[in-house]
Amino acid sequence: MYLSIKGIEKSFPHKERGTVKVLDKIDLEVEKGQFVSIVGPSGCGKSTMLYLIAGLEKADQGTISINGKTVTGSGSDRVVVFQEAGLFPWLTVLDNVTYGLLLKKIPKKEAEQKAIEMLKMVHLGNYIHSYPHQLSGGMKQRVSIARALVMEPDILLMDEPFAALDEQTRMVLHKELLDIWRKTKVTIFFITHNIREAVLLSQKIVVFATRPGKIKAVFTSKDSKDGVVPSDVTLQLEKQILAELQDEIEKVLKEEMGDDYSFKTNSVSRDTSGDMGSHI
Amino acid sequence: MAIWEVTSRLSDLPDFMFPSFTQVMATLFSGLISGQILVAIGASLSRLLIGFTIASILGLVLGYLIWRYKLVEDTLGFLVTALQSIPSIVWFPLAIIWFGLNDFAILFIVTLGATWTMIVNATSGFKNVPILYQRVAKSLGSSGIHFLRTVILPASVPQLISGLRIAWAFSWRALMAGELLGAGVGLGQLLEAGRALGQMDLVISVMIIIGVIGTIMDNVLFLRLERNVERKWGIRT
Ligand SMILES: Nc1ncnc2c1ncn2[C@@H]1O[C@H](COP(=O)(O)OP(=O)(O)OP(=O)(O)O)[C@@H](O)[C@H]1O
Ligand SMILES: [Mg+2]
């Protein structure tokens, strides 16, 4: 298996309770070039799992290996797109995008050419010499996506990359992401709150349970997608995933709002966008 | 100025105690032309520059160590907060015993005056670098010296500049106090000479120079530096 996650456990120190277990015995296999989405309620450890793969955090137990090699730290073979753009305010857009390329010892000229090409692809060709504060939130996020893609990583780790974007930009970027994915055959590990987004983009959808984070269910979906239009098949899948998630959402809400709260309904239609998670 | 001129001429005090404005200006100009004041300015500023440079480097290095190592934070970090509250001129007697009444003693307190502030500001600057920037850089393959140079240092620039500004104020005051008590050439010494010779016009001329240099450094250099960074980063427009 290409990306292999075995028996991962992770706890964080907690003020009142000593430690809190965030991830419990996570086992997951991802094939090379696969597009995997993770959905799950807020705080269930999705980002933590992604940071572990990125090598930005260390697991208490278990191993993560890529192509048989155990992950011990961060590396530019796995690049992260964070939920917030995280552009360096002291660098121009262009310098932000070439930052990683120059680290890979790519000559400056060539790095800039690649960066400009990538920025054009996310429709920011006119902003290469701007500073991040001159861009809108959506534009910043597109720069951060360009900054990751230009690295041509083996694995692209995306933590709710489109959550802050408007619907149109999101649709455009869905399509572009799928194009890039098909072209480069990069393996994508994609976290989202949006079930529809997960279903429309990915081949494999992993549903996380919460407290502690565990894998609750795994769904696979047909290959050919355009990332935009839901079909009968994807709608059906959405329903199934939502059903799995409802238990978890209820668990979280009960904890936060008191025991008599009941969220469960048998109908899916009340949330037509499938954007379940953002209401948690 | 008019009030000064009039009160000085009308007052009973002799000229050497309360010189008139025109007299002071005349001394100021002749002092500048003869080079006496210029030499003093040069001497003072070069001391300040050396002390300030040493303090900045020390501040950055020690600030880094405190930020990086828990043990250093618990020991040195604590010590710095305690030492910071001692005005650096208080060290002068010790400095005289160690180095003698010379340039070194003055340089010592000038450096000391800026060092504590620089350490404190560098430490908090490094500590406040957003974790997001650090993760982004690491994810793109940065580490070690490159990580320090391209993320930690630039991200703490705003705090470092405000540290420099405060440190400058401290060392400027330490410098004047040290020179007043110390030896060699310098603005403080010129003040002392003016007092000893009973030349109040010289004393006031030097005071004006000190005020002008202080204002230029603070309002022109540091404020402009701060504004530039703020504009570029979009912190305040
Ligand atoms: N550095 C940390 N120190 C202590 N606790 C942490 C730390 N990082 C995460 N946690 C805790 O771990 C849990 C999981 O966090 P994580 O960010 O992985 O959740 P998530 O699934 O990504 O949530 P969301 O969907 O809201 O982004 C949370 O309860 C959080 O409080
Ligand atoms: Mg998260």
Coordinates of C-alpha atoms and ligand atoms in Angstrom, one line a residue:
Chain A
M1 CA 0.0 0.0 0.0
Y2 CA 1.2 3.5 -0.8
L3 CA 0.2 5.5 2.3
S4 CA -0.2 3.2 5.2
I5 CA -1.5 4.3 8.6
K6 CA -1.3 1.7 11.3
G7 CA -2.5 1.8 14.9
I8 CA -2.2 5.5 15.3
E9 CA -2.9 6.9 18.8
K10 CA -2.5 10.5 19.9
S11 CA -3.4 12.3 23.1
F12 CA -3.1 15.9 24.0
P13 CA -2.5 17.4 27.5
H14 CA -5.8 18.8 28.9
K15 CA -6.1 21.3 31.7
E16 CA -8.7 19.6 33.8
R17 CA -8.6 16.0 32.7
G18 CA -4.8 15.5 32.4
T19 CA -4.8 14.1 28.9
V20 CA -7.4 13.7 26.2
K21 CA -7.2 11.0 23.7
V22 CA -7.8 12.5 20.3
L23 CA -7.1 9.6 18.0
D24 CA -7.6 6.0 18.9
K25 CA -6.2 3.1 16.8
I26 CA -6.5 4.6 13.4
D27 CA -5.8 2.2 10.6
L28 CA -6.1 3.4 7.0
E29 CA -4.6 2.4 3.7
V30 CA -4.5 4.8 0.7
E31 CA -3.4 3.8 -2.8
K32 CA -1.1 5.9 -4.9
G33 CA -3.0 8.5 -6.8
Q34 CA -6.1 8.0 -4.7
F35 CA -8.4 10.9 -3.7
V36 CA -9.5 10.3 -0.1
S37 CA -11.8 12.5 1.9
I38 CA -12.2 12.6 5.6
V39 CA -15.5 13.8 7.1
G40 CA -16.4 13.9 10.8
P41 CA -17.7 16.2 13.5
S42 CA -15.7 19.2 14.6
G43 CA -12.9 18.3 17.1
C44 CA -12.8 14.6 16.2
G45 CA -9.1 14.8 15.2
K46 CA -9.2 15.2 11.5
S47 CA -6.6 18.0 11.4
T48 CA -4.5 16.1 13.9
M49 CA -4.4 13.1 11.7
L50 CA -3.4 15.2 8.7
Y51 CA -0.6 16.9 10.8
L52 CA 0.7 13.4 11.7
I53 CA 0.9 12.4 8.0
A54 CA 2.6 15.7 7.3
G55 CA 5.1 15.0 10.1
L56 CA 4.2 18.2 11.9
E57 CA 3.1 16.2 15.0
K58 CA 4.3 13.0 16.5
A59 CA 2.0 10.1 17.2
D60 CA 2.1 8.4 20.6
Q61 CA 1.6 5.0 19.1
G62 CA 1.6 3.5 15.7
T63 CA 3.4 4.2 12.4
I64 CA 2.7 6.1 9.2
S65 CA 4.6 5.0 6.2
I66 CA 4.8 6.1 2.6
N67 CA 6.0 3.7 0.0
G68 CA 7.3 1.6 2.8
K69 CA 9.3 4.4 4.4
T70 CA 8.3 5.5 7.9
V71 CA 7.4 9.1 8.3
T72 CA 9.6 10.8 10.9
G73 CA 9.3 14.5 10.2
S74 CA 8.0 17.0 7.7
G75 CA 9.1 17.0 4.1
S76 CA 8.2 18.6 0.9
D77 CA 7.0 15.3 -0.6
R78 CA 3.9 15.9 1.5
V79 CA 2.6 19.5 1.3
V80 CA -0.3 20.8 3.4
V81 CA -3.0 23.3 2.3
F82 CA -4.3 24.7 5.6
Q83 CA -7.8 25.9 6.3
E84 CA -6.4 29.4 6.7
A85 CA -4.1 30.6 3.8
G86 CA -1.1 31.3 6.1
L87 CA 0.7 33.4 3.5
F88 CA 3.8 35.1 4.8
P89 CA 2.8 38.8 5.0
W90 CA 6.4 40.0 4.5
L91 CA 6.6 38.3 1.0
T92 CA 4.9 39.1 -2.2
V93 CA 2.5 36.6 -3.7
L94 CA 5.2 35.5 -6.1
D95 CA 7.8 35.1 -3.3
N96 CA 5.3 33.1 -1.3
V97 CA 4.7 30.7 -4.1
T98 CA 8.5 30.3 -4.9
Y99 CA 9.4 29.8 -1.2
G100 CA 9.2 26.0 -1.3
L101 CA 10.6 25.8 -4.8
L102 CA 13.8 27.7 -3.8
L103 CA 14.1 25.3 -0.9
K104 CA 14.1 22.5 -3.4
K105 CA 17.2 24.2 -5.0
I106 CA 15.3 25.0 -8.1
P107 CA 17.0 28.0 -9.9
K108 CA 15.2 31.3 -9.2
K109 CA 14.3 32.0 -12.8
E110 CA 12.7 28.6 -13.3
A111 CA 11.0 28.7 -9.9
E112 CA 9.4 32.1 -10.8
Q113 CA 8.3 30.7 -14.1
K114 CA 6.6 27.8 -12.5
A115 CA 5.0 30.0 -9.8
I116 CA 3.6 32.4 -12.4
E117 CA 2.2 29.5 -14.4
M118 CA 0.5 28.1 -11.3
L119 CA -0.8 31.5 -10.2
K120 CA -2.3 32.0 -13.7
M121 CA -4.1 28.7 -13.3
V122 CA -5.8 29.9 -10.1
H123 CA -6.6 33.1 -11.9
L124 CA -4.2 35.4 -10.0
G125 CA -1.8 36.2 -12.8
N126 CA -2.4 39.9 -12.2
Y127 CA -1.5 39.8 -8.6
I128 CA 1.9 38.3 -8.6
H129 CA 3.6 41.4 -7.1
S130 CA 0.9 42.2 -4.6
Y131 CA 1.3 41.6 -0.9
P132 CA -1.1 39.2 0.8
H133 CA -3.0 41.9 2.7
Q134 CA -4.1 43.3 -0.6
L135 CA -6.0 40.1 -1.5
S136 CA -9.4 38.9 -0.5
G137 CA -9.8 35.8 1.6
G138 CA -10.6 33.7 -1.3
M139 CA -7.7 35.0 -3.3
K140 CA -5.3 34.3 -0.5
Q141 CA -6.6 30.7 -0.3
R142 CA -6.0 30.3 -4.0
V143 CA -2.4 31.5 -3.5
S144 CA -1.9 29.0 -0.8
I145 CA -3.3 26.2 -3.1
A146 CA -0.9 27.4 -5.8
R147 CA 2.0 27.4 -3.3
A148 CA 1.2 23.7 -2.5
L149 CA 0.6 22.5 -6.0
V150 CA 3.7 24.1 -7.5
M151 CA 5.7 21.8 -5.2
E152 CA 4.4 18.8 -7.2
P153 CA 4.2 16.8 -4.0
D154 CA 3.6 13.0 -3.9
I155 CA 0.8 13.6 -1.4
L156 CA -1.3 16.7 -1.1
L157 CA -2.8 17.1 2.3
M158 CA -5.7 19.5 2.3
D159 CA -7.4 20.7 5.5
E160 CA -10.8 22.1 4.6
P161 CA -9.1 24.2 1.9
F162 CA -12.4 25.5 0.4
A163 CA -14.4 26.1 3.5
A164 CA -13.8 29.9 3.5
L165 CA -14.6 30.3 -0.2
D166 CA -17.7 31.5 -1.9
E167 CA -19.7 29.0 -3.9
Q168 CA -18.5 30.0 -7.4
T169 CA -14.9 30.0 -6.5
R170 CA -15.3 26.7 -4.8
M171 CA -16.9 25.2 -7.9
V172 CA -14.1 26.5 -10.1
L173 CA -11.5 25.2 -7.8
H174 CA -13.2 21.8 -7.5
K175 CA -12.9 21.4 -11.2
E176 CA -9.4 22.6 -11.2
L177 CA -8.4 20.3 -8.4
L178 CA -9.8 17.3 -10.2
D179 CA -8.0 18.4 -13.4
I180 CA -4.7 18.7 -11.6
W181 CA -5.3 15.4 -9.8
R182 CA -5.9 13.6 -13.0
K183 CA -3.0 15.2 -14.7
T184 CA -0.4 14.7 -12.0
K185 CA -1.8 11.6 -10.3
V186 CA -1.0 13.1 -7.0
T187 CA -2.4 11.3 -3.9
I188 CA -4.9 13.6 -2.2
F189 CA -5.9 13.5 1.5
F190 CA -8.8 15.9 1.8
I191 CA -10.6 17.0 4.9
T192 CA -14.0 18.6 4.6
H193 CA -17.1 19.4 6.5
N194 CA -19.1 19.3 3.4
I195 CA -20.4 15.8 2.6
R196 CA -21.4 16.8 -0.9
E197 CA -17.9 18.1 -1.6
A198 CA -16.4 14.8 -0.4
V199 CA -18.8 12.8 -2.5
L200 CA -18.3 14.8 -5.6
L201 CA -14.5 14.8 -5.5
S202 CA -13.2 11.7 -3.9
Q203 CA -12.9 8.0 -4.6
K204 CA -12.8 7.0 -0.9
I205 CA -14.6 8.7 1.9
V206 CA -13.6 8.0 5.5
V207 CA -16.1 8.9 8.3
F208 CA -14.6 9.7 11.6
A209 CA -16.3 9.1 14.9
T210 CA -15.5 11.4 17.8
R211 CA -14.1 11.4 21.3
P212 CA -11.8 9.7 20.7
G213 CA -11.4 10.0 17.0
K214 CA -11.9 6.6 15.3
I215 CA -12.8 5.5 11.8
K216 CA -16.5 4.8 11.8
A217 CA -17.1 3.9 8.2
V218 CA -15.4 3.9 4.8
F219 CA -17.2 4.4 1.6
T220 CA -15.9 4.1 -1.9
S221 CA -17.4 5.8 -4.9
K222 CA -17.2 5.5 -8.7
D223 CA -14.3 7.0 -10.5
S224 CA -15.5 9.5 -13.1
K225 CA -16.6 12.8 -11.6
D226 CA -16.8 16.3 -12.8
G227 CA -16.8 17.7 -9.3
V228 CA -19.8 19.9 -9.9
V229 CA -23.1 18.1 -10.6
P230 CA -24.5 15.6 -8.1
S231 CA -26.0 12.4 -9.7
D232 CA -28.4 9.8 -8.3
V233 CA -25.4 7.8 -7.2
T234 CA -23.7 10.6 -5.3
L235 CA -27.0 11.6 -3.7
Q236 CA -27.5 8.1 -2.5
L237 CA -23.9 8.0 -1.1
E238 CA -24.5 11.4 0.6
K239 CA -27.5 9.9 2.4
Q240 CA -25.5 7.0 3.6
I241 CA -22.7 9.1 4.9
L242 CA -25.1 11.5 6.6
A243 CA -26.8 8.6 8.3
E244 CA -23.4 7.5 9.7
L245 CA -22.6 11.0 10.8
Q246 CA -25.9 11.7 12.5
D247 CA -25.0 9.5 15.5
E248 CA -21.7 11.4 15.9
I249 CA -23.3 14.8 15.5
E250 CA -25.9 13.9 18.1
K251 CA -23.1 12.8 20.5
V252 CA -21.4 16.1 20.1
L253 CA -24.5 18.2 20.5
K254 CA -25.6 16.2 23.5
E255 CA -22.3 16.9 25.2
E256 CA -22.5 20.6 24.4
M257 CA -26.2 21.3 24.9
G258 CA -27.4 18.8 27.4
D259 CA -28.8 15.2 27.3
D260 CA -32.3 15.9 26.2
Y261 CA -31.3 17.3 22.9
S262 CA -32.2 15.2 19.9
F263 CA -31.0 15.9 16.4
K264 CA -31.8 12.7 14.7
T265 CA -34.3 12.7 12.0
N266 CA -34.9 10.2 9.3
S267 CA -34.9 12.6 6.5
V268 CA -31.9 13.9 4.7
S269 CA -33.7 16.5 2.7
R270 CA -33.7 19.2 5.4
D271 CA -30.1 19.9 4.5
T272 CA -30.0 20.1 0.8
S273 CA -26.4 21.2 0.5
G274 CA -25.1 18.3 2.5
D275 CA -23.1 20.8 4.5
M276 CA -23.9 19.0 7.7
G277 CA -20.7 19.7 9.5
S278 CA -20.6 23.4 9.4
H279 CA -23.6 23.5 11.6
I280 CA -21.9 21.7 14.4
Chain B
M1 CA 11.8 81.8 22.2
A2 CA 10.7 85.4 22.3
I3 CA 9.7 84.9 25.9
W4 CA 13.1 83.3 26.6
E5 CA 14.9 86.2 25.0
V6 CA 12.9 88.8 26.9
T7 CA 13.0 87.1 30.3
S8 CA 16.7 86.5 30.0
R9 CA 17.5 90.1 29.2
L10 CA 15.2 91.5 31.9
S11 CA 16.2 89.0 34.6
D12 CA 18.7 89.8 37.3
L13 CA 20.7 86.7 36.7
P14 CA 24.0 87.2 35.0
D15 CA 24.5 86.1 31.5
F16 CA 26.6 83.0 32.3
M17 CA 23.7 81.6 34.4
F18 CA 20.8 82.5 32.1
P19 CA 22.0 83.3 28.6
S20 CA 19.7 84.8 26.0
F21 CA 18.4 82.9 23.0
T22 CA 20.6 84.8 20.6
Q23 CA 23.7 84.1 22.7
V24 CA 22.9 80.4 22.7
M25 CA 22.4 80.3 19.0
A26 CA 25.6 82.1 18.5
T27 CA 27.5 79.5 20.6
L28 CA 25.7 76.7 18.9
F29 CA 26.7 77.9 15.5
S30 CA 30.3 78.7 16.4
G31 CA 30.5 75.3 18.2
L32 CA 29.2 73.6 15.1
I33 CA 31.6 75.5 12.8
S34 CA 34.7 75.1 15.0
G35 CA 33.9 71.4 15.1
Q36 CA 33.9 71.2 18.9
I37 CA 30.2 70.1 19.0
L38 CA 30.5 68.0 15.9
V39 CA 33.4 66.0 17.4
A40 CA 31.3 65.5 20.5
I41 CA 28.3 64.4 18.5
G42 CA 30.5 62.0 16.5
A43 CA 32.0 60.5 19.7
S44 CA 28.7 60.1 21.4
L45 CA 26.9 58.6 18.4
S46 CA 29.7 56.1 17.6
R47 CA 29.6 54.9 21.2
L48 CA 25.9 54.5 20.9
L49 CA 26.1 52.7 17.6
I50 CA 28.7 50.2 18.9
G51 CA 26.8 49.6 22.2
F52 CA 23.5 49.4 20.4
T53 CA 24.8 46.9 17.8
I54 CA 26.3 44.7 20.5
A55 CA 23.0 44.9 22.5
S56 CA 21.0 43.9 19.4
I57 CA 23.1 40.9 18.6
L58 CA 23.2 39.8 22.2
G59 CA 19.4 40.4 22.5
L60 CA 18.7 38.2 19.4
V61 CA 21.1 35.4 20.4
L62 CA 19.9 35.2 24.1
G63 CA 16.3 35.8 23.0
Y64 CA 16.7 32.8 20.7
L65 CA 18.1 30.6 23.5
I66 CA 15.4 31.6 25.9
W67 CA 12.7 30.9 23.3
R68 CA 14.3 27.6 22.3
Y69 CA 15.4 26.0 25.5
K70 CA 13.1 25.7 28.6
L71 CA 16.1 25.5 30.9
V72 CA 17.5 28.8 29.7
E73 CA 14.0 30.3 29.9
D74 CA 13.7 29.3 33.6
T75 CA 17.1 30.6 34.5
L76 CA 18.3 33.4 32.2
G77 CA 14.7 34.5 31.3
F78 CA 13.9 35.0 35.0
L79 CA 17.2 36.8 35.6
V80 CA 16.6 39.2 32.7
T81 CA 13.2 40.3 34.0
A82 CA 14.8 41.0 37.3
L83 CA 17.8 42.9 35.9
Q84 CA 15.6 44.8 33.5
S85 CA 14.2 46.9 36.3
I86 CA 17.7 48.2 37.3
P87 CA 18.5 51.5 35.5
S88 CA 21.7 50.9 33.7
I89 CA 23.5 53.9 35.2
V90 CA 23.4 52.0 38.5
W91 CA 26.0 49.7 37.0
F92 CA 28.4 52.6 36.4
P93 CA 30.3 52.3 39.7
L94 CA 30.9 48.6 39.0
A95 CA 31.9 49.4 35.4
I96 CA 34.5 51.9 36.7
I97 CA 36.0 49.3 39.0
W98 CA 36.1 46.7 36.3
F99 CA 37.2 48.8 33.3
G100 CA 38.4 52.1 34.9
L101 CA 36.9 55.5 34.2
N102 CA 37.1 55.2 30.4
D103 CA 35.3 54.6 27.2
F104 CA 34.8 50.9 28.1
A105 CA 32.8 51.8 31.2
I106 CA 30.5 54.0 29.2
L107 CA 30.1 51.5 26.4
F108 CA 29.3 48.9 29.1
I109 CA 26.4 50.7 30.5
V110 CA 25.1 51.8 27.1
T111 CA 25.1 48.2 25.9
L112 CA 23.5 47.0 29.1
G113 CA 20.8 49.7 28.9
A114 CA 19.7 48.3 25.5
T115 CA 20.4 44.6 26.1
W116 CA 17.7 43.6 28.5
T117 CA 15.0 45.2 26.5
M118 CA 16.2 43.6 23.3
I119 CA 16.3 40.2 25.0
V120 CA 12.8 40.6 26.3
N121 CA 11.4 41.8 23.0
A122 CA 13.2 39.3 20.9
T123 CA 12.0 36.5 23.2
S124 CA 8.4 37.6 23.0
G125 CA 8.7 38.3 19.3
F126 CA 9.9 34.7 18.7
K127 CA 7.2 33.3 21.0
N128 CA 4.4 35.1 19.2
V129 CA 5.3 33.8 15.7
P130 CA 2.0 32.3 14.6
I131 CA 2.1 28.5 14.7
L132 CA 0.4 28.5 11.2
Y133 CA 3.5 30.2 9.6
Q134 CA 5.7 27.7 11.3
R135 CA 3.7 24.8 10.0
V136 CA 3.5 26.2 6.5
A137 CA 7.3 26.6 6.3
K138 CA 8.0 23.2 7.7
S139 CA 5.5 21.6 5.4
L140 CA 7.3 23.2 2.5
G141 CA 10.5 21.7 3.7
S142 CA 12.1 24.5 5.7
S143 CA 14.2 23.6 8.8
G144 CA 17.1 24.7 10.9
I145 CA 18.9 28.0 10.0
H146 CA 16.7 28.5 7.0
F147 CA 13.6 28.2 9.2
L148 CA 15.0 30.8 11.6
R149 CA 16.1 33.2 8.8
T150 CA 13.0 33.0 6.6
V151 CA 10.2 32.6 9.2
I152 CA 11.0 33.2 12.8
L153 CA 13.1 36.3 12.2
P154 CA 10.9 38.1 9.7
A155 CA 7.7 37.2 11.5
S156 CA 9.0 38.9 14.6
V157 CA 10.2 42.0 12.9
P158 CA 7.4 44.3 14.1
Q159 CA 8.1 43.4 17.7
L160 CA 11.9 43.6 17.2
I161 CA 11.5 47.2 15.8
S162 CA 9.5 48.3 18.8
G163 CA 12.1 46.6 21.0
L164 CA 14.8 48.6 19.2
R165 CA 12.9 51.8 19.7
I166 CA 12.6 51.3 23.5
A167 CA 16.2 50.0 23.7
W168 CA 17.4 53.1 21.9
A169 CA 15.7 55.3 24.4
F170 CA 17.3 53.4 27.3
S171 CA 20.8 53.4 25.9
W172 CA 20.6 57.1 24.8
R173 CA 19.8 58.0 28.4
A174 CA 22.5 55.7 29.7
L175 CA 25.0 57.2 27.3
M176 CA 24.3 60.8 28.5
A177 CA 24.5 59.9 32.1
G178 CA 27.7 57.9 31.6
E179 CA 29.4 60.6 29.6
L180 CA 28.4 63.2 32.1
L181 CA 30.1 61.2 34.8
G182 CA 32.8 59.7 32.6
A183 CA 35.7 60.7 30.5
G184 CA 36.8 61.5 27.0
V185 CA 35.0 63.4 24.4
G186 CA 31.2 63.3 23.9
L187 CA 28.1 65.4 24.3
G188 CA 27.8 64.6 28.0
Q189 CA 31.4 65.6 28.6
L190 CA 30.7 68.9 26.7
L191 CA 27.8 69.5 29.1
E192 CA 30.1 68.9 32.0
A193 CA 32.7 71.2 30.6
G194 CA 30.2 73.9 30.1
R195 CA 29.1 73.6 33.7
A196 CA 32.7 73.6 34.9
L197 CA 33.6 76.7 32.9
G198 CA 30.4 78.4 33.8
Q199 CA 29.3 78.6 30.1
M200 CA 25.6 78.2 30.3
D201 CA 25.2 79.0 26.6
L202 CA 27.3 76.0 25.8
V203 CA 25.2 73.8 28.2
I204 CA 22.0 74.9 26.6
S205 CA 23.4 74.4 23.0
V206 CA 24.3 70.9 23.9
M207 CA 20.9 70.2 25.4
I208 CA 19.3 71.4 22.2
I209 CA 21.6 69.1 20.2
I210 CA 20.6 66.2 22.4
G211 CA 17.0 66.9 22.0
V212 CA 17.3 67.2 18.3
I213 CA 19.2 63.9 17.9
G214 CA 16.7 62.1 20.2
T215 CA 13.8 63.4 18.2
I216 CA 15.3 62.5 14.9
M217 CA 16.1 59.0 15.9
D218 CA 12.8 58.3 17.5
N219 CA 10.4 60.1 15.2
V220 CA 12.2 59.9 11.9
L221 CA 14.1 56.6 12.0
F222 CA 12.2 54.3 14.2
L223 CA 8.7 55.6 13.6
R224 CA 9.3 55.5 9.8
L225 CA 10.7 51.9 10.1
E226 CA 7.6 50.9 12.0
R227 CA 5.2 52.5 9.6
N228 CA 7.0 50.9 6.6
V229 CA 6.6 47.5 8.0
E230 CA 3.0 48.1 9.0
R231 CA 2.1 49.4 5.6
K232 CA 3.8 46.5 3.8
W233 CA 2.1 43.9 6.0
G234 CA -1.2 45.7 6.0
I235 CA -1.3 45.7 9.8
R236 CA -2.5 49.3 9.8
T237 CA -3.1 51.4 6.6
Ligands
LIG1 N1 -1.9 21.3 20.3 C1 -2.9 20.9 20.9 N2 -3.0 20.9 22.3 C2 -4.0 20.4 23.0 N3 -5.2 19.9 22.4 C3 -5.2 19.9 21.0 C4 -4.1 20.4 20.2 N4 -4.4 20.3 18.9 C5 -5.7 19.7 18.9 N5 -6.2 19.5 20.2 C6 -7.5 19.0 20.5 O1 -7.6 17.8 19.8 C7 -8.9 17.7 19.3 C8 -9.0 17.4 17.8 O2 -8.5 18.6 17.2 P1 -8.5 18.7 15.6 O3 -8.0 20.0 15.2 O4 -7.7 17.5 15.0 O5 -10.0 18.5 15.2 P2 -10.7 18.6 13.8 O6 -11.4 17.3 13.6 O7 -9.8 19.0 12.8 O8 -11.8 19.7 14.1 P3 -12.4 20.8 13.0 O9 -13.3 20.0 12.1 O10 -13.2 21.7 13.9 O11 -11.2 21.4 12.3 C9 -9.7 18.9 19.8 O12 -10.5 18.6 20.9 C10 -8.6 19.9 20.2 O13 -9.0 20.6 21.3
MG2 MG -9.5 20.9 11.7

